[in-house]
Amino acid sequence: MTDRTLAALLEATPVKAQHGPQGGVARGGARGVASGGAVTQISQDSRDLQAGACFVAVPGFHVDGHSFLDAVVAAGAQAVVVQSDRRAQWEPLLGRDDVSVVEVADTRVALAALSAAFHGFPARRLTVVGVTGTDGKSTTCYLTSSILEAAGRRTGIIGGVQFKVGDEWRMNTITQSSPEAPQVQSLLAEMVAAGVTYAVIESTSHGLALHRLDGCEYDVGVFTGLSDDHLDFHKTREEYLAAKLRLFQALDTSVAKGTPKRGVVHADDPYAEAVGAATSAAMVRVGFDGGGFNGRGGVNGGELDVSAGDVVLEVERSEFRIATRAGAATARLALPGRFNVRNALSAAGACWALGVGPEAMARGIGQLREVPGRMERIEAGQPFTVVVDAAATAAAFGVVLAEVRALVQGRLIVVFGCAGERDPGRRGGMGAAAAEFADYAVLTSENPRSEDPAAIVREIAKAMEAAGRQAGADFEEEPDRRRAIGRAFMLASAGDYVLIAGKGAEQTLIVGETVEPWDDRAVARELLAGRQG
């Protein structure tokens, strides 16, 4: 039984000072934490607070949790955790006998530690694989889980697309790929209760930098690669890389569970050395070997632990020979593109670190039929191909377009935009990629937020014009995403390939302050059905 008294929970995080009662006395004379009652909830969200909760005031990007202290105390919070540098906001609570004020240096750090303690440190009872990198994280997580399941292991996933707890799947309906720490730890606790033994966590740079993933007790860290992105948040590529490397640094501080800590890198990755230097854990090196396992690969050379050779790429699938020192097997992946074979290598490397051999790797890769919103085909009887993908960075978009272009016989028509209030560098890069590889582009909105959708579209159009493309002949601007998708279908003929990029399986479209229900896949099916009718 987990001890959820405030005193027990606070043992998990450094406390600078504690003011007032140990937890306060609940209204109506009921016994509170001061006399041994349990904390009912750890939360940073003042809108969803239970009586008896411990509220952690987190300074956010748009609102500061310290602004809601009076409201959460009125709602029945018996303890509030506050940040020292926000004293002016929490000082008025001092002297009250109905709430304990716990002062810490960083409330984000405290939120993660308290959440883990509240749920009994569930990650300590799981073997945890973390996957980080600019692109390929979601697909790598699904492949890792599928391989482990093929090897007889029971898995869970915390990802940007879905959460998996044993056999149960649910959509990630929040707008964060890495949820806040209370939800992360709650999901891990659910996994333990469901008999899961392996957790695969999509570990974003935001999640790592903002301490949402503290307490995940990683055993294996996977690095899928790095390109310029999220520089609106991280400011420089060096800061962005440093956030990713926190995953590998965590390997050195996570609890020992009997599984050797390992990192996984691609032999040809320019950041492979930096990843290896971030941890004392041994590295598993993966890469393409040019045909059969020869023990070497990548531009950096060196010994490989897992390799892919004899690669055959088709417009709907991929096939390759996956090899290790324990043997080799032929893997058939129901996803196209060399980049997806690369994702499969990342997953195989993680599973190799956990004692899985090539036969189970091949079975697991073959058993994965699709990843929602990742090169997902939409079939409604139309004479052309429609695929929805999440590629939303210049690097990922360029790779997808280049590989599809090489495989498609008809025209390549793309529908895409760039998110507002995010790295503006995406706009020029994605426009340039479309200009290079697409036959025609319909430029549209992708979560414009507070920015003018038409202005974002115009910036992308300027990049295409700078590359020599002409409006009307090579692209058009349609900020309404539904109309843009419909327009692409009107233009497509038999044998063409329509790629709807940027949102994948996201469930919302953010325009101004409005969060609208949205799913590119559902919209595509609806419009295709209308076209057929």
Coordinates of C-alpha atoms in Angstrom, one line a residue:
M1 CA 0.0 0.0 0.0
T2 CA 1.4 3.3 -1.1
D3 CA 1.8 5.9 1.8
R4 CA 0.1 9.0 0.4
T5 CA 0.3 11.2 3.5
L6 CA 1.9 14.6 2.6
A7 CA 4.9 13.9 4.8
A8 CA 5.6 10.6 2.9
L9 CA 5.2 12.2 -0.5
L10 CA 7.4 15.1 0.3
E11 CA 10.3 12.7 0.9
A12 CA 10.5 12.3 -2.9
T13 CA 11.5 15.9 -3.6
P14 CA 13.8 18.5 -2.0
V15 CA 11.8 21.0 0.1
K16 CA 13.1 24.4 1.0
A17 CA 10.5 25.2 3.6
Q18 CA 7.1 24.1 4.7
H19 CA 4.7 26.7 6.1
G20 CA 1.5 26.1 8.1
P21 CA 0.0 22.8 9.1
Q22 CA 1.3 19.5 7.6
G23 CA -1.6 19.5 5.3
G24 CA -4.4 21.5 6.8
V25 CA -7.7 20.6 8.2
A26 CA -10.6 20.0 5.9
R27 CA -13.8 22.1 6.1
G28 CA -16.5 20.9 8.5
G29 CA -13.9 19.6 11.0
A30 CA -13.0 16.5 9.1
R31 CA -9.6 15.0 9.7
G32 CA -7.0 16.2 7.1
V33 CA -3.5 15.4 6.3
A34 CA -2.3 17.0 9.5
S35 CA -3.6 14.0 11.3
G36 CA -2.6 11.3 8.9
G37 CA -5.2 11.6 6.1
A38 CA -4.1 10.7 2.6
V39 CA -3.5 13.2 -0.2
T40 CA -6.2 12.4 -2.8
Q41 CA -4.5 13.8 -5.9
I42 CA -1.4 15.4 -7.3
S43 CA -2.3 18.0 -9.9
Q44 CA -1.1 21.1 -11.7
D45 CA -4.5 21.8 -13.2
S46 CA -6.7 24.1 -11.0
R47 CA -9.7 23.3 -13.2
D48 CA -9.7 19.6 -12.3
L49 CA -9.0 19.4 -8.6
Q50 CA -10.4 17.0 -5.9
A51 CA -10.9 17.9 -2.3
G52 CA -7.9 16.9 -0.3
A53 CA -5.5 17.3 -3.3
C54 CA -2.0 18.6 -3.4
F55 CA -1.9 21.4 -6.0
V56 CA 1.5 22.1 -7.6
A57 CA 1.7 25.6 -8.9
V58 CA 3.6 25.5 -12.2
P59 CA 4.6 28.7 -14.1
G60 CA 3.3 28.0 -17.6
F61 CA 3.9 29.6 -21.0
H62 CA 0.5 31.3 -21.0
V63 CA -0.8 31.1 -17.4
D64 CA 1.0 30.8 -14.0
G65 CA -0.4 28.2 -11.5
H66 CA 0.4 30.6 -8.7
S67 CA -2.4 32.8 -9.9
F68 CA -5.0 30.2 -8.9
L69 CA -3.9 29.5 -5.3
D70 CA -6.9 31.1 -3.6
A71 CA -9.2 29.2 -5.9
V72 CA -7.6 25.8 -5.3
V73 CA -7.6 26.3 -1.5
A74 CA -11.3 27.3 -1.7
A75 CA -11.8 24.1 -3.8
G76 CA -10.4 22.0 -0.9
A77 CA -6.7 21.6 -1.7
Q78 CA -5.0 20.7 1.6
A79 CA -1.5 21.5 0.3
V80 CA 0.0 23.7 -2.3
V81 CA 3.5 23.4 -3.7
V82 CA 4.9 26.8 -4.7
Q83 CA 8.1 28.1 -6.2
S84 CA 10.4 30.2 -4.1
D85 CA 10.8 32.9 -6.8
R86 CA 7.0 33.5 -6.8
R87 CA 6.8 34.5 -3.1
A88 CA 4.8 37.6 -3.7
Q89 CA 2.0 35.4 -5.1
W90 CA 1.9 32.8 -2.3
E91 CA 2.9 34.8 0.7
P92 CA -0.8 35.8 1.4
L93 CA -1.5 32.1 2.3
L94 CA 1.0 32.1 5.1
G95 CA -0.6 31.9 8.5
R96 CA -3.7 30.0 7.4
D97 CA -4.6 26.8 9.3
D98 CA -6.4 25.1 6.4
V99 CA -3.6 24.7 3.9
S100 CA 0.1 23.7 4.0
V101 CA 2.3 25.8 1.8
V102 CA 5.3 23.8 0.6
E103 CA 8.2 25.9 -0.9
V104 CA 10.5 24.3 -3.5
A105 CA 13.1 25.6 -6.0
D106 CA 11.4 24.3 -9.1
T107 CA 7.7 23.2 -9.1
R108 CA 8.1 21.2 -12.3
V109 CA 10.7 19.0 -10.7
A110 CA 8.5 18.6 -7.7
L111 CA 5.4 17.8 -9.8
A112 CA 7.2 14.8 -11.4
A113 CA 8.6 13.5 -8.1
L114 CA 5.4 13.8 -6.2
S115 CA 3.4 12.2 -9.0
A116 CA 5.8 9.2 -9.1
A117 CA 5.6 8.9 -5.3
F118 CA 1.8 9.2 -5.3
H119 CA 1.6 6.2 -7.7
G120 CA 4.2 4.2 -5.8
F121 CA 7.0 4.7 -8.3
P122 CA 5.5 2.5 -11.0
A123 CA 8.5 2.8 -13.4
R124 CA 10.6 0.9 -10.9
R125 CA 8.4 -2.2 -11.6
L126 CA 8.7 -1.9 -15.4
T127 CA 11.5 -2.2 -18.0
V128 CA 11.3 1.2 -19.7
V129 CA 12.4 2.1 -23.2
G130 CA 12.5 5.8 -24.1
V131 CA 12.6 7.0 -27.7
T132 CA 13.7 10.5 -28.6
G133 CA 14.6 12.3 -31.8
T134 CA 13.1 14.9 -34.2
D135 CA 11.3 12.4 -36.4
G136 CA 10.3 8.7 -36.3
K137 CA 9.6 8.5 -32.6
S138 CA 6.0 7.3 -32.8
T139 CA 6.7 4.7 -35.5
T140 CA 9.7 3.4 -33.6
C141 CA 7.6 3.1 -30.4
Y142 CA 5.0 1.0 -32.2
L143 CA 7.6 -1.2 -33.7
T144 CA 9.4 -1.7 -30.4
S145 CA 6.2 -2.7 -28.7
S146 CA 5.3 -5.0 -31.6
I147 CA 8.6 -6.8 -31.5
L148 CA 8.5 -7.2 -27.7
E149 CA 5.0 -8.6 -28.0
A150 CA 6.2 -11.0 -30.6
A151 CA 8.9 -12.1 -28.2
G152 CA 6.3 -12.8 -25.5
R153 CA 6.6 -9.6 -23.5
R154 CA 3.6 -7.6 -22.4
T155 CA 3.8 -3.9 -23.3
G156 CA 2.4 -0.5 -22.8
I157 CA 3.0 2.7 -24.8
I158 CA 2.9 6.4 -23.9
G159 CA 2.9 8.2 -27.2
G160 CA 1.9 11.2 -29.1
V161 CA -0.7 9.3 -31.1
Q162 CA -2.1 6.7 -28.6
F163 CA -1.7 5.2 -25.2
K164 CA -1.5 1.4 -24.8
V165 CA -2.0 -0.4 -21.5
G166 CA -1.7 -4.1 -22.1
D167 CA -4.4 -4.9 -24.7
E168 CA -6.3 -1.6 -24.3
W169 CA -5.6 1.3 -26.7
R170 CA -6.9 4.8 -26.4
M171 CA -6.2 8.0 -28.3
N172 CA -4.0 10.7 -26.9
T173 CA -6.5 13.5 -27.1
I174 CA -4.4 16.1 -25.4
T175 CA -2.3 18.5 -27.5
Q176 CA 1.0 17.3 -26.0
S177 CA 3.0 14.3 -27.3
S178 CA 4.5 14.0 -23.8
P179 CA 1.7 14.5 -21.2
E180 CA 2.3 16.2 -17.9
A181 CA 3.9 14.1 -15.2
P182 CA 0.7 13.2 -13.2
Q183 CA -0.8 11.6 -16.4
V184 CA 2.5 9.9 -17.3
Q185 CA 2.8 8.3 -13.8
S186 CA -0.9 7.4 -13.8
L187 CA -0.5 5.6 -17.1
L188 CA 2.6 3.7 -15.8
A189 CA 0.7 2.7 -12.7
E190 CA -2.2 1.4 -14.9
M191 CA 0.4 -0.6 -16.8
V192 CA 1.7 -2.2 -13.6
A193 CA -1.8 -3.0 -12.5
A194 CA -2.6 -4.6 -15.9
G195 CA 0.4 -6.9 -15.7
V196 CA 2.5 -5.0 -18.2
T197 CA 6.2 -5.6 -17.8
Y198 CA 7.7 -3.3 -20.6
A199 CA 6.8 0.4 -21.1
V200 CA 7.8 2.2 -24.3
I201 CA 7.7 6.0 -23.9
E202 CA 7.8 8.6 -26.7
S203 CA 10.2 11.0 -25.0
T204 CA 10.0 14.5 -26.6
S205 CA 12.4 17.3 -26.1
H206 CA 9.7 19.3 -24.4
G207 CA 8.8 16.4 -22.1
L208 CA 12.4 16.0 -21.2
A209 CA 13.3 19.6 -20.8
L210 CA 10.1 20.4 -18.7
H211 CA 10.7 17.4 -16.4
R212 CA 7.4 15.7 -17.4
L213 CA 9.3 12.5 -17.9
D214 CA 11.3 12.6 -14.7
G215 CA 10.8 9.5 -12.7
C216 CA 10.4 7.2 -15.7
E217 CA 13.5 5.2 -14.7
Y218 CA 14.7 4.5 -18.2
D219 CA 16.5 1.2 -19.0
V220 CA 17.0 1.7 -22.7
G221 CA 17.3 5.0 -24.6
V222 CA 16.8 5.3 -28.4
F223 CA 18.0 8.2 -30.5
T224 CA 16.3 8.5 -33.9
G225 CA 18.2 11.6 -35.1
L226 CA 18.1 15.4 -34.9
S227 CA 17.3 18.2 -37.3
D228 CA 16.4 21.8 -36.8
D229 CA 13.0 22.1 -35.2
H230 CA 11.3 23.5 -32.1
L231 CA 13.8 26.3 -32.1
D232 CA 10.9 28.6 -31.0
F233 CA 11.3 26.8 -27.7
H234 CA 14.9 25.6 -27.5
K235 CA 16.3 28.7 -29.2
T236 CA 19.4 26.9 -30.5
R237 CA 20.2 23.5 -32.0
E238 CA 22.7 23.0 -29.0
E239 CA 19.9 23.5 -26.5
Y240 CA 17.6 21.2 -28.5
L241 CA 20.2 18.5 -28.5
A242 CA 20.9 19.0 -24.8
A243 CA 17.2 18.3 -24.1
K244 CA 17.3 15.1 -26.1
L245 CA 20.5 14.0 -24.3
R246 CA 18.6 14.2 -20.9
L247 CA 17.2 10.8 -21.8
F248 CA 20.6 9.2 -22.0
Q249 CA 21.9 11.0 -18.9
A250 CA 18.9 9.6 -17.1
L251 CA 20.2 6.1 -17.8
D252 CA 22.9 6.8 -15.3
T253 CA 20.6 7.8 -12.5
S254 CA 17.6 5.5 -13.0
V255 CA 17.2 2.6 -10.5
A256 CA 18.8 -0.7 -11.2
K257 CA 16.3 -3.4 -12.1
G258 CA 18.5 -6.2 -13.3
T259 CA 18.5 -5.0 -16.9
P260 CA 21.8 -3.5 -18.2
K261 CA 21.3 0.1 -19.3
R262 CA 21.8 0.6 -23.0
G263 CA 21.6 3.4 -25.6
V264 CA 20.7 2.9 -29.2
V265 CA 22.1 5.0 -32.0
H266 CA 22.5 4.8 -35.8
A267 CA 26.1 4.3 -36.9
D268 CA 25.8 7.0 -39.5
D269 CA 24.2 9.6 -37.2
P270 CA 26.4 12.7 -36.8
Y271 CA 25.3 13.0 -33.2
A272 CA 26.1 9.3 -32.3
E273 CA 29.3 10.3 -30.5
A274 CA 27.5 13.0 -28.5
V275 CA 24.8 10.5 -27.4
G276 CA 27.4 8.0 -26.3
A277 CA 29.3 10.6 -24.4
A278 CA 26.1 11.6 -22.5
T279 CA 25.9 8.3 -20.6
S280 CA 28.1 5.5 -19.2
A281 CA 25.6 3.0 -20.7
A282 CA 26.9 0.9 -23.5
M283 CA 25.7 1.8 -27.0
V284 CA 23.9 -0.6 -29.4
R285 CA 24.8 0.5 -32.9
V286 CA 22.4 -0.1 -35.8
G287 CA 22.7 0.7 -39.5
F288 CA 22.4 -0.3 -43.1
D289 CA 25.1 -2.7 -44.3
G290 CA 24.5 -2.8 -48.0
G291 CA 23.5 -6.5 -48.1
G292 CA 23.8 -9.1 -45.5
F293 CA 25.4 -8.7 -42.1
N294 CA 29.1 -7.8 -42.4
G295 CA 29.6 -6.3 -39.0
R296 CA 30.2 -2.8 -40.2
G297 CA 28.1 0.1 -41.4
G298 CA 27.4 3.8 -41.6
V299 CA 29.6 6.6 -42.6
N300 CA 31.3 6.4 -39.2
G301 CA 32.1 2.7 -39.8
G302 CA 32.6 0.5 -36.7
E303 CA 30.9 -2.6 -35.5
L304 CA 27.2 -3.0 -35.8
D305 CA 24.9 -4.8 -33.5
V306 CA 21.9 -4.9 -35.7
S307 CA 21.9 -4.2 -39.5
A308 CA 19.5 -4.1 -42.4
G309 CA 20.5 -5.3 -45.9
D310 CA 18.9 -6.5 -49.1
V311 CA 16.4 -3.6 -48.8
V312 CA 13.5 -3.7 -51.3
L313 CA 11.2 -0.6 -51.3
E314 CA 7.8 -0.5 -52.8
V315 CA 5.1 2.2 -52.7
E316 CA 3.1 0.3 -50.0
R317 CA 5.6 -1.7 -48.1
S318 CA 9.3 -2.5 -47.5
E319 CA 11.3 -5.7 -47.2
F320 CA 14.8 -6.2 -45.8
R321 CA 17.1 -8.7 -44.1
I322 CA 17.6 -7.9 -40.4
A323 CA 20.7 -9.4 -39.0
T324 CA 22.5 -9.7 -35.7
R325 CA 25.4 -11.7 -34.3
A326 CA 22.7 -14.2 -33.3
G327 CA 21.5 -14.7 -36.9
A328 CA 19.3 -13.1 -39.5
A329 CA 15.7 -13.1 -40.7
T330 CA 13.7 -11.5 -43.5
A331 CA 11.4 -8.7 -42.3
R332 CA 8.4 -7.4 -44.2
L333 CA 7.2 -4.0 -43.1
A334 CA 3.7 -2.7 -44.0
L335 CA 5.1 0.8 -44.3
P336 CA 7.0 2.3 -47.3
G337 CA 10.3 4.2 -47.4
R338 CA 13.8 3.7 -46.3
F339 CA 13.1 6.1 -43.4
N340 CA 10.7 3.5 -42.0
V341 CA 13.3 0.7 -42.4
R342 CA 15.5 3.1 -40.4
N343 CA 12.8 3.3 -37.7
A344 CA 12.6 -0.5 -37.7
L345 CA 16.3 -0.6 -37.1
S346 CA 15.9 1.7 -34.1
A347 CA 13.2 -0.5 -32.6
A348 CA 15.2 -3.7 -33.3
G349 CA 18.2 -2.1 -31.6
A350 CA 16.2 -1.4 -28.5
C351 CA 14.9 -5.0 -28.5
W352 CA 18.4 -6.4 -29.1
A353 CA 19.4 -4.6 -25.9
L354 CA 16.6 -6.4 -24.1
G355 CA 17.6 -9.9 -25.3
V356 CA 15.4 -10.3 -28.4
G357 CA 16.8 -12.1 -31.4
P358 CA 16.3 -11.6 -35.2
E359 CA 13.4 -14.1 -35.6
A360 CA 11.2 -12.3 -33.1
M361 CA 12.3 -9.0 -34.6
A362 CA 11.1 -10.0 -38.0
R363 CA 7.8 -11.4 -36.6
G364 CA 7.1 -8.2 -34.7
I365 CA 7.9 -6.0 -37.6
G366 CA 5.6 -8.0 -39.8
Q367 CA 2.8 -8.0 -37.3
L368 CA 2.5 -4.2 -37.2
R369 CA -0.1 -3.4 -39.8
E370 CA -0.1 0.4 -39.5
V371 CA 0.7 3.3 -37.2
P372 CA -2.2 5.8 -37.0
G373 CA -1.4 8.9 -39.1
R374 CA 2.0 7.6 -40.1
M375 CA 2.0 6.9 -43.8
E376 CA -1.5 5.6 -43.3
R377 CA -3.4 4.7 -46.5
I378 CA -7.0 5.9 -46.8
E379 CA -9.0 3.5 -49.0
A380 CA -12.5 4.5 -50.2
G381 CA -12.6 2.9 -53.7
Q382 CA -10.8 5.9 -55.3
P383 CA -8.5 5.3 -58.4
F384 CA -5.6 7.1 -56.8
T385 CA -3.6 6.7 -53.6
V386 CA -4.3 8.8 -50.5
V387 CA -1.9 8.7 -47.6
V388 CA -2.0 10.7 -44.3
D389 CA 1.3 11.4 -42.6
A390 CA 2.5 13.5 -39.6
A391 CA 5.6 14.9 -41.4
A392 CA 5.6 18.4 -40.1
T393 CA 9.3 19.4 -40.2
A394 CA 11.3 20.3 -43.2
A395 CA 13.6 17.4 -42.8
A396 CA 10.9 14.8 -42.4
F397 CA 8.7 16.3 -45.1
G398 CA 11.6 16.3 -47.5
V399 CA 12.6 12.7 -46.8
V400 CA 9.0 11.5 -47.3
L401 CA 8.5 13.4 -50.5
A402 CA 11.9 12.3 -52.0
E403 CA 11.2 8.6 -51.3
V404 CA 7.5 8.7 -52.4
R405 CA 8.6 10.6 -55.6
A406 CA 11.0 7.7 -56.4
L407 CA 8.3 5.1 -56.1
V408 CA 5.2 6.8 -57.6
Q409 CA 4.5 6.6 -61.4
G410 CA 1.7 9.2 -61.4
R411 CA 1.6 12.7 -60.1
L412 CA 2.6 13.5 -56.5
I413 CA 0.0 16.0 -55.1
V414 CA 0.6 17.3 -51.5
V415 CA -1.6 19.1 -49.0
F416 CA 0.3 20.7 -46.2
G417 CA 0.8 23.8 -44.0
C418 CA 2.8 24.9 -41.0
A419 CA 1.7 25.4 -37.5
G420 CA 1.4 28.8 -36.0
E421 CA 3.3 29.9 -32.9
R422 CA 5.9 27.3 -33.7
D423 CA 9.4 27.4 -35.3
P424 CA 8.9 29.7 -38.4
G425 CA 11.9 28.0 -40.1
R426 CA 9.6 25.1 -41.0
R427 CA 7.7 27.3 -43.5
G428 CA 10.6 28.0 -45.9
G429 CA 12.0 24.5 -45.6
M430 CA 8.7 22.7 -46.2
G431 CA 7.9 25.0 -49.1
A432 CA 11.3 24.3 -50.7
A433 CA 10.8 20.5 -50.3
A434 CA 7.4 20.7 -52.0
A435 CA 8.9 22.8 -54.8
E436 CA 11.6 20.2 -55.3
F437 CA 9.6 17.0 -55.2
A438 CA 5.8 17.6 -55.6
D439 CA 4.0 17.9 -58.9
Y440 CA 1.4 20.1 -57.3
A441 CA 0.8 21.4 -53.8
V442 CA -2.3 22.8 -52.1
L443 CA -1.0 25.0 -49.2
T444 CA -3.3 25.1 -46.2
S445 CA -3.6 25.6 -42.4
E446 CA -2.2 23.4 -39.8
N447 CA -3.1 24.6 -36.3
P448 CA -2.5 28.3 -37.0
R449 CA -3.4 29.2 -33.4
S450 CA -3.3 33.0 -33.0
E451 CA -1.5 33.7 -36.3
D452 CA -3.3 34.6 -39.6
P453 CA -3.7 31.3 -41.5
A454 CA -3.5 33.1 -44.9
A455 CA -0.2 34.8 -43.8
I456 CA 1.4 31.5 -42.9
V457 CA 0.3 30.0 -46.2
R458 CA 1.7 33.0 -48.1
E459 CA 5.1 32.5 -46.4
I460 CA 5.2 28.9 -47.7
A461 CA 4.1 30.1 -51.1
K462 CA 7.0 32.6 -51.2
A463 CA 9.5 29.7 -50.6
M464 CA 8.0 27.8 -53.5
E465 CA 8.1 30.9 -55.7
A466 CA 11.7 31.4 -54.7
A467 CA 12.4 27.9 -56.0
G468 CA 10.9 28.7 -59.4
R469 CA 7.4 27.4 -58.9
Q470 CA 4.3 29.3 -60.0
A471 CA 1.0 29.8 -58.4
G472 CA -1.8 28.2 -60.4
A473 CA 0.6 26.0 -62.4
D474 CA 2.4 24.3 -59.5
F475 CA 0.6 25.2 -56.3
E476 CA -2.4 27.1 -54.9
E477 CA -3.3 28.6 -51.6
E478 CA -6.3 27.4 -49.6
P479 CA -6.2 28.2 -45.9
D480 CA -9.4 26.1 -45.2
R481 CA -8.0 22.6 -44.6
R482 CA -11.2 20.8 -45.5
R483 CA -11.5 22.6 -48.8
A484 CA -7.8 22.1 -49.5
I485 CA -8.1 18.3 -49.1
G486 CA -11.2 18.3 -51.3
R487 CA -9.3 20.3 -53.9
A488 CA -6.5 17.8 -54.0
F489 CA -9.0 15.0 -54.6
M490 CA -10.5 17.0 -57.5
L491 CA -7.2 17.3 -59.1
A492 CA -6.1 13.7 -58.7
S493 CA -6.4 11.2 -61.5
A494 CA -5.9 7.4 -61.7
G495 CA -2.4 6.5 -60.6
D496 CA -1.7 9.7 -58.8
Y497 CA -0.5 9.9 -55.1
V498 CA -2.1 12.4 -52.7
L499 CA -0.2 13.0 -49.5
I500 CA -1.9 14.9 -46.7
A501 CA 0.9 15.9 -44.4
G502 CA 1.5 17.6 -41.1
K503 CA -1.2 16.4 -38.6
G504 CA -1.3 12.7 -39.0
A505 CA -3.8 11.3 -36.4
E506 CA -4.1 14.5 -34.4
Q507 CA -7.7 14.9 -33.1
T508 CA -8.0 18.6 -33.1
L509 CA -7.4 21.7 -35.3
I510 CA -6.5 24.9 -33.3
V511 CA -7.6 28.1 -34.9
G512 CA -7.3 31.2 -32.7
E513 CA -8.6 30.2 -29.2
T514 CA -10.8 27.6 -30.7
V515 CA -9.9 23.9 -30.5
E516 CA -12.0 22.1 -33.1
P517 CA -12.5 18.4 -33.4
W518 CA -10.5 17.2 -36.4
D519 CA -9.0 14.1 -38.0
D520 CA -7.4 14.3 -41.4
R521 CA -8.2 10.6 -41.9
A522 CA -11.9 11.0 -41.2
V523 CA -12.1 14.1 -43.3
A524 CA -10.4 12.4 -46.2
R525 CA -12.8 9.4 -46.0
E526 CA -15.8 11.7 -45.9
L527 CA -14.7 13.7 -48.9
L528 CA -13.7 10.6 -50.8
A529 CA -17.2 9.1 -50.1
G530 CA -18.8 12.3 -51.4
R531 CA -16.6 12.1 -54.5
Q532 CA -17.6 8.6 -55.2
G533 CA -21.3 9.5 -54.8

